[in-house]
N, CA, C and O atoms as a Tinker XYZ file with bonds, in Angstrom:
   312  protein
     1  N    -18.304000  -12.209000  -34.759000    73     2
     2  CA   -17.257000  -11.967000  -33.771000    64     1     3
     3  C    -16.298000  -13.151000  -33.773000    63     2     4     5
     4  O    -16.720000  -14.298000  -33.925000    81     3
     5  N    -15.026000  -12.877000  -33.606000    73     3     6
     6  CA   -14.065000  -13.977000  -33.552000    64     5     7
     7  C    -14.276000  -14.804000  -32.288000    63     6     8     9
     8  O    -14.689000  -14.273000  -31.257000    81     7
     9  N    -13.997000  -16.080000  -32.367000    73     7    10
    10  CA   -14.170000  -16.921000  -31.172000    64     9    11
    11  C    -13.177000  -16.514000  -30.086000    63    10    12    13
    12  O    -12.054000  -16.095000  -30.365000    81    11
    13  N    -13.618000  -16.649000  -28.866000    73    11    14
    14  CA   -12.737000  -16.350000  -27.736000    64    13    15
    15  C    -11.640000  -17.401000  -27.676000    63    14    16    17
    16  O    -11.896000  -18.593000  -27.848000    81    15
    17  N    -10.454000  -16.962000  -27.439000    73    15    18
    18  CA    -9.358000  -17.901000  -27.257000    64    17    19
    19  C     -8.589000  -17.471000  -26.026000    63    18    20    21
    20  O     -8.677000  -16.325000  -25.586000    81    19
    21  N     -7.870000  -18.362000  -25.506000    73    19    22
    22  CA    -7.095000  -18.045000  -24.315000    64    21    23
    23  C     -6.751000  -19.317000  -23.582000    63    22    24    25
    24  O     -7.054000  -20.423000  -24.029000    81    23
    25  N     -6.122000  -19.137000  -22.463000    73    23    26
    26  CA    -5.749000  -20.301000  -21.665000    64    25    27
    27  C     -5.658000  -19.879000  -20.207000    63    26    28    29
    28  O     -5.566000  -18.693000  -19.888000    81    27
    29  N     -5.684000  -20.860000  -19.343000    73    27    30
    30  CA    -5.456000  -20.598000  -17.937000    64    29    31
    31  C     -4.110000  -21.205000  -17.575000    63    30    32    33
    32  O     -3.637000  -22.140000  -18.222000    81    31
    33  N     -3.515000  -20.670000  -16.554000    73    31    34
    34  CA    -2.256000  -21.227000  -16.080000    64    33    35
    35  C     -2.166000  -21.033000  -14.568000    63    34    36    37
    36  O     -2.687000  -20.060000  -14.023000    81    35
    37  N     -1.495000  -21.975000  -13.901000    73    35    38
    38  CA    -1.358000  -21.863000  -12.453000    64    37    39
    39  C     -0.604000  -20.595000  -12.079000    63    38    40    41
    40  O      0.428000  -20.270000  -12.667000    81    39
    41  N     -1.124000  -19.906000  -11.119000    73    39    42
    42  CA    -0.477000  -18.703000  -10.592000    64    41    43
    43  C     -0.846000  -18.623000   -9.116000    63    42    44    45
    44  O     -1.707000  -17.838000   -8.720000    81    43
    45  N     -0.188000  -19.439000   -8.316000    73    43    46
    46  CA    -0.536000  -19.576000   -6.906000    64    45    47
    47  C      0.203000  -18.516000   -6.094000    63    46    48    49
    48  O      1.433000  -18.489000   -6.053000    81    47
    49  N     -0.566000  -17.650000   -5.452000    73    47    50
    50  CA     0.007000  -16.602000   -4.603000    64    49    51
    51  C     -0.868000  -16.479000   -3.363000    63    50    52    53
    52  O     -2.034000  -16.095000   -3.449000    81    51
    53  N     -0.294000  -16.808000   -2.210000    73    51    54
    54  CA    -1.030000  -16.740000   -0.945000    64    53    55
    55  C     -0.162000  -16.050000    0.099000    63    54    56    57
    56  O      1.055000  -15.951000   -0.055000    81    55
    57  N     -0.800000  -15.578000    1.157000    73    55    58
    58  CA    -0.047000  -15.010000    2.278000    64    57    59
    59  C      0.928000  -16.064000    2.792000    63    58    60    61
    60  O      0.616000  -17.254000    2.817000    81    59
    61  N      2.105000  -15.614000    3.201000    73    59    62
    62  CA     3.134000  -16.562000    3.655000    64    61    63
    63  C      2.649000  -17.473000    4.773000    63    62    64    65
    64  O      3.070000  -18.627000    4.861000    81    63
    65  N      1.773000  -16.966000    5.622000    73    63    66
    66  CA     1.295000  -17.751000    6.760000    64    65    67
    67  C      0.151000  -18.694000    6.399000    63    66    68    69
    68  O     -0.300000  -19.458000    7.253000    81    67
    69  N     -0.329000  -18.660000    5.158000    73    67    70
    70  CA    -1.463000  -19.505000    4.777000    64    69    71
    71  C     -1.046000  -20.979000    4.782000    63    70    72    73
    72  O      0.074000  -21.304000    4.386000    81    71
    73  N     -1.937000  -21.872000    5.226000    73    71    74
    74  CA    -1.622000  -23.300000    5.253000    64    73    75
    75  C     -1.228000  -23.881000    3.888000    63    74    76    77
    76  O     -0.514000  -24.882000    3.839000    81    75
    77  N     -1.673000  -23.283000    2.795000    73    75    78
    78  CA    -1.276000  -23.795000    1.481000    64    77    79
    79  C      0.236000  -23.681000    1.294000    63    78    80    81
    80  O      0.845000  -24.552000    0.672000    81    79
    81  N      0.848000  -22.626000    1.819000    73    79    82
    82  CA     2.300000  -22.470000    1.698000    64    81    83
    83  C      3.018000  -23.609000    2.418000    63    82    84    85
    84  O      4.007000  -24.139000    1.912000    81    83
    85  N      2.526000  -23.983000    3.588000    73    83    86
    86  CA     3.109000  -25.100000    4.335000    64    85    87
    87  C      2.898000  -26.403000    3.572000    63    86    88    89
    88  O      3.819000  -27.210000    3.452000    81    87
    89  N      1.702000  -26.607000    3.064000    73    87    90
    90  CA     1.375000  -27.815000    2.304000    64    89    91
    91  C      2.259000  -27.925000    1.059000    63    90    92    93
    92  O      2.756000  -29.006000    0.743000    81    91
    93  N      2.453000  -26.815000    0.360000    73    91    94
    94  CA     3.296000  -26.819000   -0.840000    64    93    95
    95  C      4.734000  -27.192000   -0.490000    63    94    96    97
    96  O      5.386000  -27.923000   -1.236000    81    95
    97  N      5.228000  -26.692000    0.637000    73    95    98
    98  CA     6.585000  -27.042000    1.070000    64    97    99
    99  C      6.680000  -28.535000    1.374000    63    98   100   101
   100  O      7.692000  -29.165000    1.068000    81    99
   101  N      5.630000  -29.105000    1.977000    73    99   102
   102  CA     5.616000  -30.542000    2.266000    64   101   103
   103  C      5.625000  -31.368000    0.984000    63   102   104   105
   104  O      6.148000  -32.482000    0.963000    81   103
   105  N      5.043000  -30.819000   -0.087000    73   103   106
   106  CA     5.042000  -31.492000   -1.388000    64   105   107
   107  C      6.335000  -31.228000   -2.160000    63   106   108   109
   108  O      6.496000  -31.685000   -3.292000    81   107
   109  N      7.246000  -30.492000   -1.544000    73   107   110
   110  CA     8.539000  -30.153000   -2.146000    64   109   111
   111  C      8.390000  -29.337000   -3.425000    63   110   112   113
   112  O      9.150000  -29.512000   -4.377000    81   111
   113  N      7.399000  -28.439000   -3.436000    73   111   114
   114  CA     7.199000  -27.550000   -4.580000    64   113   115
   115  C      8.057000  -26.301000   -4.405000    63   114   116   117
   116  O      8.259000  -25.845000   -3.280000    81   115
   117  N      8.564000  -25.745000   -5.499000    73   115   118
   118  CA     9.348000  -24.508000   -5.389000    64   117   119
   119  C      8.469000  -23.342000   -4.928000    63   118   120   121
   120  O      7.374000  -23.130000   -5.448000    81   119
   121  N      8.967000  -22.596000   -3.952000    73   119   122
   122  CA     8.234000  -21.455000   -3.404000    64   121   123
   123  C      9.156000  -20.239000   -3.409000    63   122   124   125
   124  O     10.299000  -20.307000   -2.956000    81   123
   125  N      8.647000  -19.140000   -3.922000    73   123   126
   126  CA     9.380000  -17.873000   -3.908000    64   125   127
   127  C      8.654000  -16.901000   -2.994000    63   126   128   129
   128  O      7.424000  -16.888000   -2.934000    81   127
   129  N      9.421000  -16.090000   -2.286000    73   127   130
   130  CA     8.828000  -15.013000   -1.483000    64   129   131
   131  C      8.633000  -13.811000   -2.380000    63   130   132   133
   132  O      9.474000  -13.500000   -3.223000    81   131
   133  N      7.511000  -13.142000   -2.185000    73   131   134
   134  CA     7.198000  -11.973000   -3.000000    64   133   135
   135  C      6.566000  -10.928000   -2.095000    63   134   136   137
   136  O      5.669000  -11.238000   -1.311000    81   135
   137  N      7.029000   -9.700000   -2.201000    73   135   138
   138  CA     6.462000   -8.629000   -1.387000    64   137   139
   139  C      5.598000   -7.737000   -2.262000    63   138   140   141
   140  O      6.022000   -7.269000   -3.319000    81   139
   141  N      4.366000   -7.511000   -1.792000    73   139   142
   142  CA     3.419000   -6.635000   -2.487000    64   141   143
   143  C      2.764000   -5.738000   -1.455000    63   142   144   145
   144  O      2.224000   -6.207000   -0.453000    81   143
   145  N      2.820000   -4.456000   -1.713000    73   143   146
   146  CA     2.196000   -3.467000   -0.816000    64   145   147
   147  C      2.620000   -3.681000    0.633000    63   146   148   149
   148  O      1.807000   -3.530000    1.546000    81   147
   149  N      3.878000   -4.027000    0.848000    73   147   150
   150  CA     4.412000   -4.207000    2.187000    64   149   151
   151  C      4.116000   -5.545000    2.834000    63   150   152   153
   152  O      4.576000   -5.797000    3.948000    81   151
   153  N      3.364000   -6.411000    2.173000    73   151   154
   154  CA     3.039000   -7.725000    2.733000    64   153   155
   155  C      3.797000   -8.810000    1.979000    63   154   156   157
   156  O      4.040000   -8.693000    0.778000    81   155
   157  N      4.169000   -9.872000    2.702000    73   155   158
   158  CA     4.896000  -10.982000    2.098000    64   157   159
   159  C      3.943000  -12.089000    1.674000    63   158   160   161
   160  O      3.025000  -12.466000    2.402000    81   159
   161  N      4.189000  -12.592000    0.484000    73   159   162
   162  CA     3.390000  -13.668000   -0.086000    64   161   163
   163  C      4.296000  -14.827000   -0.478000    63   162   164   165
   164  O      5.490000  -14.650000   -0.724000    81   163
   165  N      3.706000  -16.008000   -0.530000    73   163   166
   166  CA     4.385000  -17.188000   -1.054000    64   165   167
   167  C      3.842000  -17.429000   -2.450000    63   166   168   169
   168  O      2.633000  -17.542000   -2.650000    81   167
   169  N      4.739000  -17.503000   -3.403000    73   167   170
   170  CA     4.356000  -17.797000   -4.783000    64   169   171
   171  C      4.833000  -19.210000   -5.090000    63   170   172   173
   172  O      6.033000  -19.481000   -5.110000    81   171
   173  N      3.883000  -20.103000   -5.327000    73   171   174
   174  CA     4.178000  -21.519000   -5.529000    64   173   175
   175  C      4.249000  -21.805000   -7.022000    63   174   176   177
   176  O      3.325000  -21.489000   -7.772000    81   175
   177  N      5.355000  -22.406000   -7.443000    73   175   178
   178  CA     5.529000  -22.746000   -8.858000    64   177   179
   179  C      5.086000  -24.182000   -9.103000    63   178   180   181
   180  O      5.440000  -25.096000   -8.358000    81   179
   181  N      4.306000  -24.360000  -10.162000    73   179   182
   182  CA     3.858000  -25.697000  -10.555000    64   181   183
   183  C      4.317000  -25.981000  -11.979000    63   182   184   185
   184  O      4.120000  -25.166000  -12.880000    81   183
   185  N      4.921000  -27.131000  -12.171000    73   183   186
   186  CA     5.308000  -27.544000  -13.520000    64   185   187
   187  C      4.055000  -27.970000  -14.282000    63   186   188   189
   188  O      3.001000  -28.187000  -13.684000    81   187
   189  N      4.174000  -28.087000  -15.585000    73   187   190
   190  CA     3.031000  -28.546000  -16.388000    64   189   191
   191  C      2.541000  -29.912000  -15.932000    63   190   192   193
   192  O      1.341000  -30.184000  -15.957000    81   191
   193  N      3.461000  -30.768000  -15.516000    73   191   194
   194  CA     3.076000  -32.113000  -15.068000    64   193   195
   195  C      2.278000  -32.080000  -13.770000    63   194   196   197
   196  O      1.505000  -32.997000  -13.493000    81   195
   197  N      2.459000  -31.032000  -12.976000    73   195   198
   198  CA     1.792000  -30.962000  -11.670000    64   197   199
   199  C      0.738000  -29.868000  -11.599000    63   198   200   201
   200  O      0.248000  -29.548000  -10.516000    81   199
   201  N      0.385000  -29.291000  -12.740000    73   199   202
   202  CA    -0.552000  -28.162000  -12.726000    64   201   203
   203  C     -1.934000  -28.535000  -12.202000    63   202   204   205
   204  O     -2.662000  -27.668000  -11.720000    81   203
   205  N     -2.307000  -29.813000  -12.289000    73   203   206
   206  CA    -3.616000  -30.230000  -11.780000    64   205   207
   207  C     -3.700000  -30.198000  -10.257000    63   206   208   209
   208  O     -4.779000  -30.380000   -9.695000    81   207
   209  N     -2.578000  -29.969000   -9.586000    73   207   210
   210  CA    -2.627000  -29.770000   -8.135000    64   209   211
   211  C     -3.495000  -28.570000   -7.770000    63   210   212   213
   212  O     -3.971000  -28.462000   -6.640000    81   211
   213  N     -3.696000  -27.674000   -8.725000    73   211   214
   214  CA    -4.566000  -26.514000   -8.497000    64   213   215
   215  C     -5.929000  -26.967000   -7.982000    63   214   216   217
   216  O     -6.484000  -26.359000   -7.066000    81   215
   217  N     -6.464000  -28.026000   -8.566000    73   215   218
   218  CA    -7.787000  -28.515000   -8.169000    64   217   219
   219  C     -7.742000  -29.113000   -6.766000    63   218   220   221
   220  O     -8.692000  -28.958000   -5.999000    81   219
   221  N     -6.652000  -29.792000   -6.422000    73   219   222
   222  CA    -6.487000  -30.296000   -5.061000    64   221   223
   223  C     -6.408000  -29.142000   -4.066000    63   222   224   225
   224  O     -6.995000  -29.202000   -2.986000    81   223
   225  N     -5.679000  -28.093000   -4.440000    73   223   226
   226  CA    -5.573000  -26.925000   -3.566000    64   225   227
   227  C     -6.942000  -26.277000   -3.362000    63   226   228   229
   228  O     -7.287000  -25.890000   -2.245000    81   227
   229  N     -7.714000  -26.159000   -4.429000    73   227   230
   230  CA    -9.046000  -25.545000   -4.330000    64   229   231
   231  C     -9.949000  -26.358000   -3.406000    63   230   232   233
   232  O    -10.719000  -25.783000   -2.637000    81   231
   233  N     -9.865000  -27.687000   -3.471000    73   231   234
   234  CA   -10.670000  -28.543000   -2.597000    64   233   235
   235  C    -10.198000  -28.467000   -1.149000    63   234   236   237
   236  O    -11.013000  -28.404000   -0.228000    81   235
   237  N     -8.907000  -28.474000   -0.953000    73   235   238
   238  CA    -8.331000  -28.517000    0.390000    64   237   239
   239  C     -8.440000  -27.175000    1.121000    63   238   240   241
   240  O     -8.569000  -27.136000    2.344000    81   239
   241  N     -8.388000  -26.077000    0.359000    73   239   242
   242  CA    -8.388000  -24.738000    0.950000    64   241   243
   243  C     -9.523000  -23.907000    0.357000    63   242   244   245
   244  O     -9.279000  -23.045000   -0.487000    81   243
   245  N    -10.768000  -24.158000    0.793000    73   243   246
   246  CA   -11.924000  -23.481000    0.192000    64   245   247
   247  C    -11.980000  -21.975000    0.465000    63   246   248   249
   248  O    -12.805000  -21.278000   -0.125000    81   247
   249  N    -11.127000  -21.469000    1.339000    73   247   250
   250  CA   -11.109000  -20.029000    1.603000    64   249   251
   251  C    -10.431000  -19.240000    0.487000    63   250   252   253
   252  O    -10.567000  -18.018000    0.431000    81   251
   253  N     -9.704000  -19.917000   -0.400000    73   251   254
   254  CA    -8.983000  -19.221000   -1.468000    64   253   255
   255  C     -9.907000  -18.854000   -2.620000    63   254   256   257
   256  O    -10.871000  -19.561000   -2.914000    81   255
   257  N     -9.600000  -17.749000   -3.256000    73   255   258
   258  CA   -10.329000  -17.281000   -4.443000    64   257   259
   259  C     -9.604000  -17.761000   -5.690000    63   258   260   261
   260  O     -8.420000  -18.098000   -5.646000    81   259
   261  N    -10.321000  -17.788000   -6.790000    73   259   262
   262  CA    -9.729000  -18.229000   -8.049000    64   261   263
   263  C     -8.494000  -17.450000   -8.435000    63   262   264   265
   264  O     -7.539000  -18.027000   -8.955000    81   263
   265  N     -8.491000  -16.134000   -8.189000    73   263   266
   266  CA    -7.349000  -15.307000   -8.578000    64   265   267
   267  C     -6.107000  -15.619000   -7.763000    63   266   268   269
   268  O     -5.005000  -15.229000   -8.150000    81   267
   269  N     -6.260000  -16.321000   -6.631000    73   267   270
   270  CA    -5.100000  -16.713000   -5.835000    64   269   271
   271  C     -4.474000  -18.004000   -6.355000    63   270   272   273
   272  O     -3.360000  -18.359000   -5.971000    81   271
   273  N     -5.197000  -18.703000   -7.232000    73   271   274
   274  CA    -4.729000  -19.999000   -7.716000    64   273   275
   275  C     -4.328000  -20.015000   -9.186000    63   274   276   277
   276  O     -3.436000  -20.770000   -9.573000    81   275
   277  N     -4.970000  -19.197000  -10.004000    73   275   278
   278  CA    -4.705000  -19.264000  -11.442000    64   277   279
   279  C     -4.927000  -17.908000  -12.090000    63   278   280   281
   280  O     -5.579000  -17.023000  -11.534000    81   279
   281  N     -4.365000  -17.775000  -13.279000    73   279   282
   282  CA    -4.554000  -16.575000  -14.095000    64   281   283
   283  C     -4.960000  -17.013000  -15.491000    63   282   284   285
   284  O     -4.790000  -18.173000  -15.864000    81   283
   285  N     -5.490000  -16.090000  -16.246000    73   283   286
   286  CA    -5.841000  -16.373000  -17.639000    64   285   287
   287  C     -5.074000  -15.413000  -18.536000    63   286   288   289
   288  O     -4.695000  -14.317000  -18.121000    81   287
   289  N     -4.856000  -15.837000  -19.753000    73   287   290
   290  CA    -4.166000  -14.993000  -20.718000    64   289   291
   291  C     -4.679000  -15.265000  -22.112000    63   290   292   293
   292  O     -5.289000  -16.302000  -22.372000    81   291
   293  N     -4.431000  -14.338000  -22.999000    73   291   294
   294  CA    -4.789000  -14.523000  -24.395000    64   293   295
   295  C     -6.244000  -14.295000  -24.727000    63   294   296   297
   296  O     -6.691000  -14.658000  -25.815000    81   295
   297  N     -6.993000  -13.702000  -23.816000    73   295   298
   298  CA    -8.403000  -13.431000  -24.092000    64   297   299
   299  C     -8.513000  -12.119000  -24.863000    63   298   300   301
   300  O     -7.759000  -11.182000  -24.601000    81   299
   301  N     -9.444000  -12.045000  -25.810000    73   299   302
   302  CA    -9.600000  -10.790000  -26.545000    64   301   303
   303  C    -10.148000   -9.692000  -25.634000    63   302   304   305
   304  O    -10.898000   -9.968000  -24.698000    81   303
   305  N     -9.773000   -8.468000  -25.910000    73   303   306
   306  CA   -10.292000   -7.349000  -25.126000    64   305   307
   307  C    -11.654000   -6.945000  -25.664000    63   306   308   309
   308  O    -11.970000   -7.184000  -26.830000    81   307
   309  N    -12.442000   -6.343000  -24.823000    73   307   310
   310  CA   -13.782000   -5.931000  -25.265000    64   309   311
   311  C    -13.796000   -4.473000  -25.639000    63   310   312
   312  O    -14.836000   -3.948000  -26.034000    81   311
């Protein structure tokens, strides 16, 4: 079987009222509003230089799930 390849990348999406959205604004990170299924979300953009903030967010906001912080791509299908 070919070796698995892929990568992870920051993909921060939380409810607009979540404290992470406020924290991201305090860090002066770019935030976009996004509506899904009638609900508003804050989508936080992280540059490559600041992508490790994901780990700080995970520590600071333990209520978040992995899918709210990052996505993966390039994995082979089964």
